[in-house]
PDB file of C-alpha atoms in Angstrom:
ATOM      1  CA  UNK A1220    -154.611 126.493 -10.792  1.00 49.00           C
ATOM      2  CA  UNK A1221    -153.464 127.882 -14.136  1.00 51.00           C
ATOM      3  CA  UNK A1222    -154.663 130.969 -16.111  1.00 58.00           C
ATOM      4  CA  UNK A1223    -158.044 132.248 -16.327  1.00 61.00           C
ATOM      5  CA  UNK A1224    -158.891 130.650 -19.509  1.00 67.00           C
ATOM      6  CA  UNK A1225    -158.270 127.390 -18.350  1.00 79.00           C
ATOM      7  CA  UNK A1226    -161.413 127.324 -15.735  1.00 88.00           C
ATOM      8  CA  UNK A1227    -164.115 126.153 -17.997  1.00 91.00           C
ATOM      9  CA  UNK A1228    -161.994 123.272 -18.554  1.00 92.00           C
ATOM     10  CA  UNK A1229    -160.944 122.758 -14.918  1.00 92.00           C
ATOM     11  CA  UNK A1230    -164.736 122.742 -14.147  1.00 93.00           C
ATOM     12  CA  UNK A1231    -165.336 120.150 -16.812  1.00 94.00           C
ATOM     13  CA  UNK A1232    -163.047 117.929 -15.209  1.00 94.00           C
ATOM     14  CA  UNK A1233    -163.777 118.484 -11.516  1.00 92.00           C
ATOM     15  CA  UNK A1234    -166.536 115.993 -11.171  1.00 90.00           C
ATOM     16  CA  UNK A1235    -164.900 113.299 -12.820  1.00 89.00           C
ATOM     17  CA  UNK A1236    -161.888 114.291 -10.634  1.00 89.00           C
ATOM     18  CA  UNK A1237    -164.071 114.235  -7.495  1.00 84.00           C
ATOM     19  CA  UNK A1238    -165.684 111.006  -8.616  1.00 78.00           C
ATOM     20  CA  UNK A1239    -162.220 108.658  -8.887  1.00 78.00           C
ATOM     21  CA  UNK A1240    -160.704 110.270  -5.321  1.00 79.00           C
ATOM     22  CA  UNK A1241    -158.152 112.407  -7.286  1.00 86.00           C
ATOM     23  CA  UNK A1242    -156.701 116.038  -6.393  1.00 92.00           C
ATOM     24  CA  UNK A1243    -156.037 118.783  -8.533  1.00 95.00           C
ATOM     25  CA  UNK A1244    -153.136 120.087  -8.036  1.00 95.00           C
ATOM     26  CA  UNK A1245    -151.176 123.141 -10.355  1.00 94.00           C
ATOM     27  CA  UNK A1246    -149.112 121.612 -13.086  1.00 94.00           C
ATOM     28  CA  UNK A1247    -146.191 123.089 -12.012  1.00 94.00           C
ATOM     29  CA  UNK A1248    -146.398 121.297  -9.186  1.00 94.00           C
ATOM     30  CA  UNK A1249    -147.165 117.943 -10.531  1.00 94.00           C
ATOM     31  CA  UNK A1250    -144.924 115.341  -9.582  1.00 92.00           C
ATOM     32  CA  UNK A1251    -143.761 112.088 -11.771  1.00 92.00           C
ATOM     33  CA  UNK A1252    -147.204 110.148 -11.149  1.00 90.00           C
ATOM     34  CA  UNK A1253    -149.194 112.862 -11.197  1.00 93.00           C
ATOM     35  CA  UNK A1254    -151.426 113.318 -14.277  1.00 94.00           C
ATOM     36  CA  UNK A1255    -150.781 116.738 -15.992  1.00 95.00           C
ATOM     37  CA  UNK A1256    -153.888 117.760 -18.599  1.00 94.00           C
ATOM     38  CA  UNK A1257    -153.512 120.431 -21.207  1.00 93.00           C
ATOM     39  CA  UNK A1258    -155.906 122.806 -22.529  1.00 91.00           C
ATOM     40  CA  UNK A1259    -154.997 124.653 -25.526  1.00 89.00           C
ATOM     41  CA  UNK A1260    -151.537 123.710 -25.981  1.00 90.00           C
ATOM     42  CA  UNK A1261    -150.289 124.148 -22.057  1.00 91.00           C
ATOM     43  CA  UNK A1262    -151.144 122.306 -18.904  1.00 92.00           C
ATOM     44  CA  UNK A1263    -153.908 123.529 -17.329  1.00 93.00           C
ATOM     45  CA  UNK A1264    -154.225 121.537 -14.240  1.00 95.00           C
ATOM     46  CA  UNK A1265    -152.605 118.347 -12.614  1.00 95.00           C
ATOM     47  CA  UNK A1266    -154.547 115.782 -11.045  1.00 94.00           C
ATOM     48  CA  UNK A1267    -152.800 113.221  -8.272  1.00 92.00           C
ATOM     49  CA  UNK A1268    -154.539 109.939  -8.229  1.00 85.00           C
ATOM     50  CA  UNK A1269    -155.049 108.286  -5.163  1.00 79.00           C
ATOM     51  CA  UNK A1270    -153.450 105.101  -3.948  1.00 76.00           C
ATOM     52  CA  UNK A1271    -155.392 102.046  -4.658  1.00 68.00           C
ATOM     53  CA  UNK A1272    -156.921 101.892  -0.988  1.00 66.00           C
ATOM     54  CA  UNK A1273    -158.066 105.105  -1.259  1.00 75.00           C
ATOM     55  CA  UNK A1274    -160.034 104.924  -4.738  1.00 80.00           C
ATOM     56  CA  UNK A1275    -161.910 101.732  -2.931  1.00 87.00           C
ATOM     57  CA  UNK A1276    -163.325 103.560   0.264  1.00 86.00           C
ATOM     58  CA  UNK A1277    -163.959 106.432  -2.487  1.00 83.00           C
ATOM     59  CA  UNK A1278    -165.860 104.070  -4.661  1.00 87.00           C
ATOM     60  CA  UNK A1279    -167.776 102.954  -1.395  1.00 92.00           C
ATOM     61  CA  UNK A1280    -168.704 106.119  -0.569  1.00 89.00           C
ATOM     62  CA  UNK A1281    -170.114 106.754  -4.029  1.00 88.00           C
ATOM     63  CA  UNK A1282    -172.082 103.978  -3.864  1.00 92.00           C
ATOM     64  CA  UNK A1283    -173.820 104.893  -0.640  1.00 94.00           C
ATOM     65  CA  UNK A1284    -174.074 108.399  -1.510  1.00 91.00           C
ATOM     66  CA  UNK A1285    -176.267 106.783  -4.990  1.00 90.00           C
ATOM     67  CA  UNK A1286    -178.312 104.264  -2.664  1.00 92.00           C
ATOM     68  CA  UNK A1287    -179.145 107.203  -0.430  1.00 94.00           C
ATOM     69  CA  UNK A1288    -178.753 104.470   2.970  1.00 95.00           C
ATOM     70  CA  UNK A1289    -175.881 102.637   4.213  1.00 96.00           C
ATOM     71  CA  UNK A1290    -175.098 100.221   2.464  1.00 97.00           C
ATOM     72  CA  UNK A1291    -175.122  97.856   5.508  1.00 97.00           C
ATOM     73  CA  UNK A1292    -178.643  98.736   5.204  1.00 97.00           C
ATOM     74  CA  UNK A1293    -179.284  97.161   1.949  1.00 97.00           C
ATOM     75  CA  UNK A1294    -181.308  93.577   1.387  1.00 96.00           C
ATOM     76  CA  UNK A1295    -179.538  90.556   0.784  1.00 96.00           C
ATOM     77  CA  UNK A1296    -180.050  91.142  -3.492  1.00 95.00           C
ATOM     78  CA  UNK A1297    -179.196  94.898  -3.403  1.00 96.00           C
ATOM     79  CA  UNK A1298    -175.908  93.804  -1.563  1.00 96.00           C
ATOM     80  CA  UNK A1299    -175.104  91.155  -4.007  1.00 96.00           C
ATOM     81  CA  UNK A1300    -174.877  93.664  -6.673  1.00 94.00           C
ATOM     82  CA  UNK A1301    -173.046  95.761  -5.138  1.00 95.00           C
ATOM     83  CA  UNK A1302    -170.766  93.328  -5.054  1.00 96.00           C
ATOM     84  CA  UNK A1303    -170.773  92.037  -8.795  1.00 94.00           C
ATOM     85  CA  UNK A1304    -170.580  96.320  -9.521  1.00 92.00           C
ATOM     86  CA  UNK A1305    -167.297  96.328  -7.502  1.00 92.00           C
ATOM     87  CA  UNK A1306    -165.744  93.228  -8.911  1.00 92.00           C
ATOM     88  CA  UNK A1307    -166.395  94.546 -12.641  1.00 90.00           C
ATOM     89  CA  UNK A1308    -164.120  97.296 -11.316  1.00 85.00           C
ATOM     90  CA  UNK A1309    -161.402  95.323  -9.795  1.00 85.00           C
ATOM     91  CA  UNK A1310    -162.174  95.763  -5.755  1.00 87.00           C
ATOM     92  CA  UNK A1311    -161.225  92.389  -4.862  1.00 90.00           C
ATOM     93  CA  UNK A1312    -157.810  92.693  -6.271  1.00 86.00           C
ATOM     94  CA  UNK A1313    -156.488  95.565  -3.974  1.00 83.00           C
ATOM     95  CA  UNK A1314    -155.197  94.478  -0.685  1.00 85.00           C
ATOM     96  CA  UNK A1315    -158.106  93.645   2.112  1.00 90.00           C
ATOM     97  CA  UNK A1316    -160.423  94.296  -0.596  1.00 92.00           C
ATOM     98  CA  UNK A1317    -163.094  91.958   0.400  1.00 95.00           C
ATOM     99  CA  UNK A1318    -162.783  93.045   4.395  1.00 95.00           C
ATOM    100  CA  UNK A1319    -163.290  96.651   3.404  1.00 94.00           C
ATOM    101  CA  UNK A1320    -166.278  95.449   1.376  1.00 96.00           C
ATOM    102  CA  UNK A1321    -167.381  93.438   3.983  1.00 97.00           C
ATOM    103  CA  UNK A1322    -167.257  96.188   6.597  1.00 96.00           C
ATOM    104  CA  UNK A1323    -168.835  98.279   4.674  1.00 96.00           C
ATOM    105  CA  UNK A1324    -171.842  95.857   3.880  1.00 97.00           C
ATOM    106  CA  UNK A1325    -172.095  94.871   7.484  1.00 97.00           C
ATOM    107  CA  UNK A1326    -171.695  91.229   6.143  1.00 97.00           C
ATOM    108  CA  UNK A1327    -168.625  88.261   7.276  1.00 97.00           C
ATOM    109  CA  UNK A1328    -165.753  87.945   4.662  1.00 96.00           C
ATOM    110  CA  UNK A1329    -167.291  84.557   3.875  1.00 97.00           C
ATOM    111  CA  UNK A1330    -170.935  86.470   3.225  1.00 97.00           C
ATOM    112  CA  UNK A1331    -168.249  88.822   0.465  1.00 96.00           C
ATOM    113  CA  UNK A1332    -167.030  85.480  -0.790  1.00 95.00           C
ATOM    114  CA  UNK A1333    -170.251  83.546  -1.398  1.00 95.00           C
ATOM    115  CA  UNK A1334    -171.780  86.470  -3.211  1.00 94.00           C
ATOM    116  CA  UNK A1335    -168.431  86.325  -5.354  1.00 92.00           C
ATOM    117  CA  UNK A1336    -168.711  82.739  -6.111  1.00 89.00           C
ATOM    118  CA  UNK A1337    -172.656  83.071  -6.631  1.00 80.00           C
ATOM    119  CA  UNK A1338    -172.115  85.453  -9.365  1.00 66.00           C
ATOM    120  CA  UNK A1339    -169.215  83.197 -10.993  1.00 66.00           C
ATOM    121  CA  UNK A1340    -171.550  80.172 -10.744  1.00 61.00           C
ATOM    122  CA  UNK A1341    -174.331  82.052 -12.368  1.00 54.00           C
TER     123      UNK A1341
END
């Protein structure tokens, strides 16, 4: 990436990098939406966000990668959360949000939608 200096800091930021679907990238190659971070006055590394789409299949991922099973695997409750943890961070409002949920759950879109309105009538 940058200089040698910089790779404590580069480190540091990795997992949370790794965690939202980004890639570092050098700065000097960042582009407009790309996300330049300094360290010590100069840019040390770039990070390019992924596309909305992307960030959701990453967040599934996650998830299953925490529950240790597929999530299709999950019981009724532990799939409702999931749910409620995905609309606290705005799954439902990308595009085919609640069929990528819903494949990934192994449950109908109206399954996705019930546990939505469950949580609202709670």
């Amino acid at each position: 990436m940058s200089g040698a200096g910089d790779e404590p800091f580069i480190a540091a930021v990795k997992p949370l990098v790794d965690a939202m679907g980004g890639e570092m990238i050098p700065p000097d190659e960042a582009g407009p939406d790309d996300v330049v971070l300094a360290w010590e006055g100069r840019g040390a590394v770039a990070v390019r966000l992924p596309q909305l789409a992307d960030s959701l299949d990453h967040i599934l991922a996650a998830m299953e990668r925490r529950k240790g099973v597929p999530l299709a695997d999950l019981d009724r409750r532990a799939k409702q959360e999931v749910v409620r943890i995905l609309e606290a961070r705005g799954a439902f409002s990308v595009r085919h949000g609640v069929e990528t949920v819903a494949s990934a759950l192994g449950v109908s879109r109206f399954t996705v939608y019930n546990y939505l309105n469950r949580e609202k009538g709670a």
